[in-house]
């Protein structure tokens, strides 16, 4: 069971959290303007890297706040957690956050 | 009371507390402090079981949790029988009943032993090569036979009366293992102000010191040091000592699972005592001091009862005061067995020792043992053993420098102690995903790079001298507690060092003898070789092909031997071969302990509404809907479900029905941007909805499919009372929070679940208004003042309520939202009032029928996660003017606008009395060959008492264009004709609801 | 009939759970009497500077609890407080909060009937809770004045420890009360001195 | 290839089993192949086998970063069934079951396919509706599946607890009698041996680290830890690692990789005659030929390539098992492990072309692809050999995520093992 450092509550056990998948996939401001391909990519395409991954978590059974995390999907070690709307202090390997 | 092999003195057993156990119906005696293994040996019972495949007689191999052979069923009374207990880990207690396993008809005479004779037919993986013809024989003959032969003990068959506890714990330092290294670590760590937990799987702390009779520590005998140390530790308030507790799993982020055995060792456990307790420890730092496992030597027939590990012989003698034989031959490739031999000799046993190594490598130890009067043969190999149900001799022969085997000689004995070296117990370290490194000096893998906050000490790190174990343990404990400190311990010298031994040189045909590697799974050296010959080169392949290391001991004593043999066969160095993966649990853990309290009535919460008891008192039948238990129907005496539901449905349309809608999800959406937020979440528009009015809303997932629906009331410009389906309550709130916090954090809106704040009492039917009118204060209930789809605050019985004029039946309807604690009182008052009109409580089944009669969908029944609003006929609700809402863009995806999508329709069976199965498939032409083209399926289907016939809703491809067409629905056997209709069966114009 | 309908005393609260206290040597578990409770929410910026409202301290860090006289507050998140007060004060509390926050963006929702509270007290209390709650409940990990949402077995709870004494207050949604109570009662069987 | 048979076994018994040759070679990679298959799991090996046996294409290499069969093929709970809802799914899974029925004979390797029946339990009205929908759809698709009352379910599986007092009583079940289990390792080994015998090179310890494209953009081969290997066509069959490999060619996938756990109990004498699955309480269980209860758990909630998950997932699985089978409470867990499953948004696989000429993918089997192994390999071989999908895999395009033509078995049933 992971130990997750909620930016508001500090380190807490994983069972208090829900994972929301890849982070920094902003909902397009004008969905209507997007073609089918771009929209499908927004809906379904995910980086799914083996290595550093930016992902969303909510402290569901805690402060109920969403936040972001960088986690290494191979070691499962968290590198950083940071508030929604902010950027990590360093970016995942070679990838820019969108 | 006679115990033939019990030594007259010594040991840690309590001779003042004699006890007896029953083994295979025979009463045997022992003392408190015995294990089942030591007790059986004290009584001369070496044969304790039959092996898995060849049914060979087997005895005790070890004194610890690495035991592969001595697996017994233990019977602790009704419901308390379990198989596969390691005799070495079962503490003896008075009245204990144990049985051997895997034999028929008896342990002594086992028919299955023919397998041993047929063994040439059963090499590793033989079953992959045969049993293929004739094909049909596999199911009927071969497989049943294979299955019957497999398996060890019998699974328990009755419910388990014991309770199992759980405990989450946190500590600064978790120490696993209470041998010298672990105890020293605890001394250091607990001397700080840090919180420390020490767990050891043994009944007593001390590890190897429990059978160390000759060593001294800081001048005192080891046993005395142990007693004093344990006393010191018990006095430390920041230290929790957990004996009988195995750390079995090392998970992410220093989450370590321990299993504590609380009751099995007690003759009469207190009734409330849990049998076992699962600890889940989150430790800042972990110190692993789990010791090392001794390896057996590999030679022909090395598995006879009486052949055991050398250190175990020592433990049986020193700790349990049991001489496992009258004449013991030790066979070793290393130094530690000399200590065992010396102790055995000192205990009065006749001892000889055979060392694989040449005299030069062991001269001093050999000399010392000879000086005690023991025969010591060096430079010898073991050719085999004699005896069947108990070893009677060890066949040895000299080997010269060229590994040439000389003349055989048989050393008579009734017990053999084997020592093929040691393997550090790196299981937990490896589970923590730490990297291992092969250390040639000890011919074993040792911890290398740690992946978590963990360190190893003592034998588990490959350090064997006692003084070093202590010193290292202390340093590890201190460092883990963040207070680096050193202390050196002056212990007497330990005999260490061994020469790696693989399959021993033999003058027999190695291809034809059975030299066991994995005792429990009957894997022999030649099986490993065969696997490699057949191209199974990865050690993981070798493991799976031969099943070595896959038995209940997970190869603790055998994996290193197996992989060394494989490396030899491959001609590769060991590090290149690597280990197999270490996985939890370290030793098997009962399902119940893992589950803990979540059994029976605590398996899942049962959510009940404030009206539940009222319904139960009236004999309602209930159904599970997510975690809720909802009233399903209210049978009157003599009524079946059909009759009850028909009556309830008629009452709701003919007079007035009363329904508990409390489980509906409810969310209060508050804030200046509430309407804007609602606009974005729902397909509808909310801007123009006036306070005091309600609207039915539909919500999509971003992929365009329906997520949920429900009536939403606007209480004030900045306040909405949203309802959701029962099952969707949490999902919808989560969905809303997600968008609110992550996409639109600038919107000032706050969401609060109020599902349980309000009980919901639905009063439906032509007499609904008259029923509630006398109870409602502060609201003009007239149609004009309070039309359909309105909401008002009011008081009922003094309780502040939110009164909704809504209907899920198509009749005049009200839903009283009353603060939950007043729910039952208001319900009873309404029921009371309604008596005059024949008020009838109805359950979820009638609710389903009533809404289906009006063609209202249920999310999750008409929809399945692939339906759009248009599919279910709700396209008209989509606010055309809104540029965006969640899911809108997806509705324009090619396939969501393509023709031929399934659409909601009604179905009327040709035979009005036939009620279709929900889930029935629809075809156009039942005469088509299989596979048939299915064009839809029935989503809802009921007997409608109000219509006097059956009705159904269905999703059918292009259904709205098929009105009036005859189609065919599957029934239990064949098809039934159905006619497509509009999905409304009662009040097609929807007038009744307006009253 | 209108009198009946409007009269304040016509119905009495019927609590979600009526269970006798569970008493063991190391722990006592009791259902607490009804109280008024509110969920208070403020926008992020306002939350950061909020001080006191209607006698409730808001100026506590996340996951802290404060009590003034009869009214207590637990800050469950950066902009969320659980407020509690005497059962009869519900109306007054709501009005006072609305008055105090008039003109300010806020959200107040009455959840008095949503919650059920238990008292878990005694030397073994933390251990009993730890049967199903994965938090560090030692005085270091969860000192007096702590409050947080968490879980107990399969139920969500709010856990508070008003002071350093081993007295915890557990709140849950009403339909989970039977489960939470049964879970705690089962866990409490671990109390008798062992062996 | 030395034929396996009882007679051969007898002969070898006399010969101390010295005469068995290798089951597959350990060849050095050639400079190039007609077709390179990435991933020597069951699907990849089956693909190679059918390329050789059906299409006569033998200049094929299967590249495996570890040991063959060491991915999900070697760590799954081996449930085989074909009673899926949608026509497309029923098509491919039933195709597989038909192949399973003759697989041991075809491969001359006993894969121990045991048609002991797969029973799915209904615990609430919604389950009943959903299972009946499956049963009816299956019937019209020629897939066997039948409805059982609780008593019939108990007859079929005597250990089942059908007491009405359960938290979620069993109110019925759907049974596919032709469903069952097989010996997972043997499937990989059998295909490997048969493919190898037909000339396919299976190259282990050879990790693909890059996808190389020619000047025209088409695939020209793969970079590996053992050097460049040329190929006109590359089929990626790498399950949990699909995204990693596809990203080497900048193809982004609708896939997330999750840990999925399973466990076995200590072996016991036969007590459990079939496979039981329950979506509502989230449990599935069978007993292996060796005697262990084989129990599948759920996925962890986060993506991971660690092949391990949290204890709470196991806990949740076992509490469901004990709810249905309380008598197993004192049984012990012997080993608990994890795999990496590649999950698509609609829980259906992707089998076919990619935007890159010559690059094909077979993935997204998620938590339930073992059962499809023969069928998947068979149709993917067709696709690789002809450049066009077989009609059975034609619907399973990558494109469907762009058009919305999903095959949503996830919506149809919560779990798809
Ligand atoms: C615990 C668990 C239980 C399951 N239970 C069932 C079940 O009961 N029934 C069922 O039908 N399915 C089940 N499944 C799913 C099933 O196991 C998989 O869908 C199926 O085995 C996938 O087979 P595969 O051949 O595609 O993948 P794999 O067997 O995973 O093979 C992929 C191979 O690709 C290799 N590879 C990856 N990257 C590279 C690279 N860069 N270079 C070279 N090689 C590479 C991997 O090492 C691996 O060997 C379960 C899965 C798990 C984990
Ligand atoms: N002479 C030799 O070659 C040789 C070799 C190995 C060990 N030894 C001796 O053995 C001793 C080693 O001391 P040590 O402290 O490292 O080990 P130890 O064997 O004395 O103690 C290890 C302890 O860990 C416990 N344990 C193991 N795994 C556990 C788990 N998963 N959970 C809970 N408890 C677990 C065991 O019950 C045991 O009590 C020394 O006395 C050393 O001299 C000697
Ligand atoms: C159907 C099945 C049955 C298994 N039975 C056993 C078993 O009896 N003993 C054992 O140790 N492992 C058993 N395993 C687990 C394997 O040892 C191993 O854990 C699994 O293949 C995953 O590999 P890994 O743990 O090496 O990563 C079994 C695995 C499967 C898929
Ligand atoms: Zn938090």
CSV table of N, CA and C in Angstrom, one decimal, chain D residues 236-316:
chain,number,residue,atom,x,y,z
D,236,UNK,N,3.8,-6.2,-32.7
D,236,UNK,CA,4.1,-5.9,-31.2
D,236,UNK,C,3.0,-6.7,-30.4
D,237,UNK,N,3.4,-7.6,-29.6
D,237,UNK,CA,2.5,-8.4,-28.8
D,237,UNK,C,3.1,-8.4,-27.4
D,238,UNK,N,3.2,-7.2,-26.8
D,238,UNK,CA,3.9,-7.1,-25.6
D,238,UNK,C,3.1,-6.8,-24.3
D,239,UNK,N,1.8,-7.0,-24.4
D,239,UNK,CA,0.9,-6.8,-23.3
D,239,UNK,C,1.2,-5.6,-22.5
D,240,UNK,N,1.5,-5.7,-21.3
D,240,UNK,CA,1.7,-4.5,-20.4
D,240,UNK,C,2.7,-3.5,-20.9
D,241,UNK,N,3.6,-3.9,-21.8
D,241,UNK,CA,4.6,-3.0,-22.2
D,241,UNK,C,4.3,-2.4,-23.6
D,242,UNK,N,3.1,-2.6,-24.1
D,242,UNK,CA,2.8,-2.1,-25.4
D,242,UNK,C,3.1,-0.6,-25.6
D,243,UNK,N,2.6,0.2,-24.6
D,243,UNK,CA,2.8,1.7,-24.7
D,243,UNK,C,4.3,2.0,-24.8
D,244,UNK,N,5.1,1.3,-24.0
D,244,UNK,CA,6.5,1.6,-24.0
D,244,UNK,C,7.1,1.4,-25.4
D,245,UNK,N,6.7,0.3,-26.0
D,245,UNK,CA,7.3,-0.1,-27.3
D,245,UNK,C,6.7,0.8,-28.4
D,246,UNK,N,5.4,1.0,-28.4
D,246,UNK,CA,4.8,1.9,-29.4
D,246,UNK,C,5.4,3.3,-29.4
D,247,UNK,N,5.7,3.7,-28.2
D,247,UNK,CA,6.2,5.1,-28.0
D,247,UNK,C,7.6,5.2,-28.7
D,248,UNK,N,8.2,4.1,-28.9
D,248,UNK,CA,9.5,4.2,-29.6
D,248,UNK,C,9.3,4.6,-31.1
D,249,UNK,N,8.1,4.4,-31.6
D,249,UNK,CA,7.8,4.9,-32.9
D,249,UNK,C,6.8,6.1,-32.8
D,250,UNK,N,6.8,6.7,-31.7
D,250,UNK,CA,5.9,7.9,-31.5
D,250,UNK,C,4.4,7.5,-31.7
D,251,UNK,N,4.1,6.3,-31.6
D,251,UNK,CA,2.6,6.0,-31.6
D,251,UNK,C,2.1,6.0,-30.2
D,252,UNK,N,1.1,6.8,-30.0
D,252,UNK,CA,0.5,6.9,-28.6
D,252,UNK,C,-0.7,6.0,-28.6
D,253,UNK,N,-0.9,5.3,-27.5
D,253,UNK,CA,-1.9,4.3,-27.4
D,253,UNK,C,-3.0,4.6,-26.4
D,254,UNK,N,-4.2,4.1,-26.7
D,254,UNK,CA,-5.2,4.2,-25.6
D,254,UNK,C,-5.1,3.1,-24.6
D,255,UNK,N,-4.0,3.1,-23.9
D,255,UNK,CA,-3.8,2.0,-23.0
D,255,UNK,C,-3.2,2.5,-21.7
D,256,UNK,N,-3.6,1.9,-20.6
D,256,UNK,CA,-2.9,2.1,-19.3
D,256,UNK,C,-2.5,0.7,-18.8
D,257,UNK,N,-1.4,0.7,-18.1
D,257,UNK,CA,-0.9,-0.6,-17.6
D,257,UNK,C,-1.0,-0.6,-16.1
D,258,UNK,N,-1.8,-1.6,-15.6
D,258,UNK,CA,-2.0,-1.7,-14.2
D,258,UNK,C,-1.5,-3.0,-13.6
D,259,UNK,N,-1.1,-3.0,-12.3
D,259,UNK,CA,-0.8,-4.3,-11.7
D,259,UNK,C,-2.1,-5.1,-11.5
D,260,UNK,N,-2.0,-6.3,-11.8
D,260,UNK,CA,-3.1,-7.2,-11.5
D,260,UNK,C,-2.5,-8.4,-10.7
D,261,UNK,N,-3.1,-8.7,-9.5
D,261,UNK,CA,-2.6,-9.7,-8.6
D,261,UNK,C,-3.4,-11.0,-8.7
D,262,UNK,N,-2.7,-12.0,-8.3
D,262,UNK,CA,-3.3,-13.3,-8.1
D,262,UNK,C,-2.6,-14.0,-7.0
D,263,UNK,N,-3.2,-15.1,-6.5
D,263,UNK,CA,-2.6,-15.8,-5.4
D,263,UNK,C,-3.0,-17.3,-5.5
D,264,UNK,N,-2.1,-18.1,-4.9
D,264,UNK,CA,-2.5,-19.5,-4.7
D,264,UNK,C,-2.5,-19.9,-3.2
D,265,UNK,N,-3.3,-20.8,-2.9
D,265,UNK,CA,-3.3,-21.4,-1.5
D,265,UNK,C,-2.3,-22.5,-1.5
D,266,UNK,N,-2.1,-23.1,-0.3
D,266,UNK,CA,-1.4,-24.3,-0.2
D,266,UNK,C,-2.2,-25.4,-1.0
D,267,UNK,N,-1.5,-26.4,-1.5
D,267,UNK,CA,-2.2,-27.4,-2.3
D,267,UNK,C,-3.0,-28.3,-1.3
D,268,UNK,N,-4.2,-28.6,-1.7
D,268,UNK,CA,-5.0,-29.6,-1.0
D,268,UNK,C,-5.6,-30.6,-2.0
D,269,UNK,N,-6.2,-31.6,-1.4
D,269,UNK,CA,-6.9,-32.6,-2.2
D,269,UNK,C,-8.0,-32.0,-2.9
D,270,UNK,N,-8.5,-32.5,-4.0
D,270,UNK,CA,-9.6,-31.9,-4.8
D,270,UNK,C,-10.8,-31.5,-4.0
D,271,UNK,N,-11.1,-30.2,-4.0
D,271,UNK,CA,-12.3,-29.7,-3.3
D,271,UNK,C,-13.1,-28.8,-4.2
D,272,UNK,N,-12.6,-28.4,-5.3
D,272,UNK,CA,-13.2,-27.4,-6.0
D,272,UNK,C,-13.3,-27.8,-7.5
D,273,UNK,N,-14.5,-28.1,-8.0
D,273,UNK,CA,-14.6,-28.8,-9.3
D,273,UNK,C,-14.7,-27.9,-10.5
D,274,UNK,N,-14.8,-26.6,-10.3
D,274,UNK,CA,-15.0,-25.8,-11.5
D,274,UNK,C,-14.4,-24.4,-11.3
D,275,UNK,N,-14.8,-23.5,-12.1
D,275,UNK,CA,-14.3,-22.1,-12.0
D,275,UNK,C,-15.5,-21.3,-11.5
D,276,UNK,N,-15.4,-20.5,-10.5
D,276,UNK,CA,-16.5,-19.6,-10.1
D,276,UNK,C,-16.0,-18.2,-10.1
D,277,UNK,N,-16.8,-17.3,-10.7
D,277,UNK,CA,-16.5,-15.9,-10.8
D,277,UNK,C,-17.7,-15.1,-10.2
D,278,UNK,N,-17.4,-14.1,-9.5
D,278,UNK,CA,-18.5,-13.2,-9.0
D,278,UNK,C,-18.1,-11.8,-9.3
D,279,UNK,N,-18.8,-11.1,-10.1
D,279,UNK,CA,-18.4,-9.7,-10.4
D,279,UNK,C,-18.9,-8.8,-9.2
D,280,UNK,N,-20.0,-9.1,-8.6
D,280,UNK,CA,-20.5,-8.3,-7.6
D,280,UNK,C,-19.7,-8.2,-6.4
D,281,UNK,N,-19.2,-9.4,-6.0
D,281,UNK,CA,-18.3,-9.3,-4.8
D,281,UNK,C,-16.8,-9.4,-5.2
D,282,UNK,N,-16.6,-9.4,-6.5
D,282,UNK,CA,-15.2,-9.4,-7.0
D,282,UNK,C,-14.3,-10.5,-6.6
D,283,UNK,N,-14.6,-11.7,-7.0
D,283,UNK,CA,-13.8,-12.8,-6.7
D,283,UNK,C,-13.8,-13.8,-7.8
D,284,UNK,N,-12.7,-14.5,-8.1
D,284,UNK,CA,-12.8,-15.7,-8.9
D,284,UNK,C,-11.8,-16.7,-8.5
D,285,UNK,N,-12.2,-18.0,-8.6
D,285,UNK,CA,-11.5,-19.0,-8.0
D,285,UNK,C,-11.6,-20.3,-8.7
D,286,UNK,N,-10.5,-21.1,-8.7
D,286,UNK,CA,-10.6,-22.5,-9.3
D,286,UNK,C,-9.5,-23.3,-8.5
D,287,UNK,N,-9.4,-24.5,-8.8
D,287,UNK,CA,-8.4,-25.3,-8.2
D,287,UNK,C,-7.5,-25.9,-9.3
D,288,UNK,N,-6.2,-25.8,-9.1
D,288,UNK,CA,-5.3,-26.3,-10.2
D,288,UNK,C,-5.1,-27.8,-10.1
D,289,UNK,N,-4.6,-28.4,-11.2
D,289,UNK,CA,-4.3,-29.8,-11.2
D,289,UNK,C,-3.3,-30.2,-10.0
D,290,UNK,N,-2.6,-29.2,-9.5
D,290,UNK,CA,-1.6,-29.5,-8.5
D,290,UNK,C,-2.3,-29.4,-7.1
D,291,UNK,N,-3.5,-28.8,-7.0
D,291,UNK,CA,-4.2,-28.8,-5.8
D,291,UNK,C,-4.3,-27.4,-5.1
D,292,UNK,N,-3.6,-26.4,-5.6
D,292,UNK,CA,-3.8,-25.1,-5.0
D,292,UNK,C,-5.1,-24.5,-5.5
D,293,UNK,N,-5.7,-23.7,-4.6
D,293,UNK,CA,-6.8,-22.8,-5.0
D,293,UNK,C,-6.1,-21.7,-5.7
D,294,UNK,N,-6.6,-21.4,-6.9
D,294,UNK,CA,-6.0,-20.3,-7.7
D,294,UNK,C,-7.0,-19.1,-7.7
D,295,UNK,N,-6.6,-18.0,-7.2
D,295,UNK,CA,-7.6,-16.9,-6.9
D,295,UNK,C,-7.1,-15.6,-7.5
D,296,UNK,N,-8.0,-15.0,-8.2
D,296,UNK,CA,-7.6,-13.8,-8.9
D,296,UNK,C,-8.1,-12.6,-8.1
D,297,UNK,N,-7.3,-11.5,-8.1
D,297,UNK,CA,-7.7,-10.3,-7.4
D,297,UNK,C,-7.9,-9.2,-8.4
D,298,UNK,N,-8.1,-8.0,-8.0
D,298,UNK,CA,-8.4,-6.9,-8.9
D,298,UNK,C,-7.1,-6.2,-9.2
D,299,UNK,N,-7.3,-5.2,-10.0
D,299,UNK,CA,-6.1,-4.3,-10.3
D,299,UNK,C,-5.9,-3.3,-9.2
D,300,UNK,N,-4.7,-2.9,-9.0
D,300,UNK,CA,-4.5,-1.7,-8.2
D,300,UNK,C,-5.0,-0.5,-9.0
D,301,UNK,N,-5.1,0.6,-8.3
D,301,UNK,CA,-5.8,1.8,-9.0
D,301,UNK,C,-4.8,2.6,-9.8
D,302,UNK,N,-3.5,2.4,-9.6
D,302,UNK,CA,-2.6,3.3,-10.3
D,302,UNK,C,-1.8,2.4,-11.4
D,303,UNK,N,-1.3,3.1,-12.4
D,303,UNK,CA,-0.5,2.4,-13.4
D,303,UNK,C,0.9,2.0,-12.8
D,304,UNK,N,1.4,0.9,-13.2
D,304,UNK,CA,2.7,0.5,-12.7
D,304,UNK,C,3.3,-0.6,-13.5
D,305,UNK,N,4.6,-0.6,-13.6
D,305,UNK,CA,5.3,-1.7,-14.2
D,305,UNK,C,6.0,-2.6,-13.2
D,306,UNK,N,5.6,-2.5,-12.0
D,306,UNK,CA,6.3,-3.2,-10.9
D,306,UNK,C,6.0,-4.7,-10.7
D,307,UNK,N,5.0,-5.2,-11.4
D,307,UNK,CA,4.5,-6.5,-11.1
D,307,UNK,C,4.3,-6.8,-9.7
D,308,UNK,N,3.9,-5.8,-8.9
D,308,UNK,CA,3.5,-6.1,-7.6
D,308,UNK,C,2.5,-5.0,-7.2
D,309,UNK,N,1.6,-5.4,-6.3
D,309,UNK,CA,0.6,-4.4,-5.8
D,309,UNK,C,0.4,-4.4,-4.3
D,310,UNK,N,-0.6,-3.8,-3.9
D,310,UNK,CA,-0.8,-3.6,-2.4
D,310,UNK,C,-1.5,-4.8,-1.8
D,311,UNK,N,-1.2,-5.0,-0.5
D,311,UNK,CA,-1.9,-6.0,0.3
D,311,UNK,C,-3.4,-5.8,0.4
D,312,UNK,N,-3.8,-4.6,0.4
D,312,UNK,CA,-5.3,-4.3,0.5
D,312,UNK,C,-6.1,-4.9,-0.6
D,313,UNK,N,-5.4,-5.0,-1.8
D,313,UNK,CA,-6.2,-5.6,-2.9
D,313,UNK,C,-6.4,-7.1,-2.7
D,314,UNK,N,-5.4,-7.8,-2.2
D,314,UNK,CA,-5.5,-9.2,-1.8
D,314,UNK,C,-6.5,-9.4,-0.7
D,315,UNK,N,-6.5,-8.5,0.3
D,315,UNK,CA,-7.4,-8.6,1.4
D,315,UNK,C,-8.9,-8.5,0.8
D,316,UNK,N,-9.1,-7.6,-0.1
D,316,UNK,CA,-10.4,-7.4,-0.6
D,316,UNK,C,-10.9,-8.7,-1.4
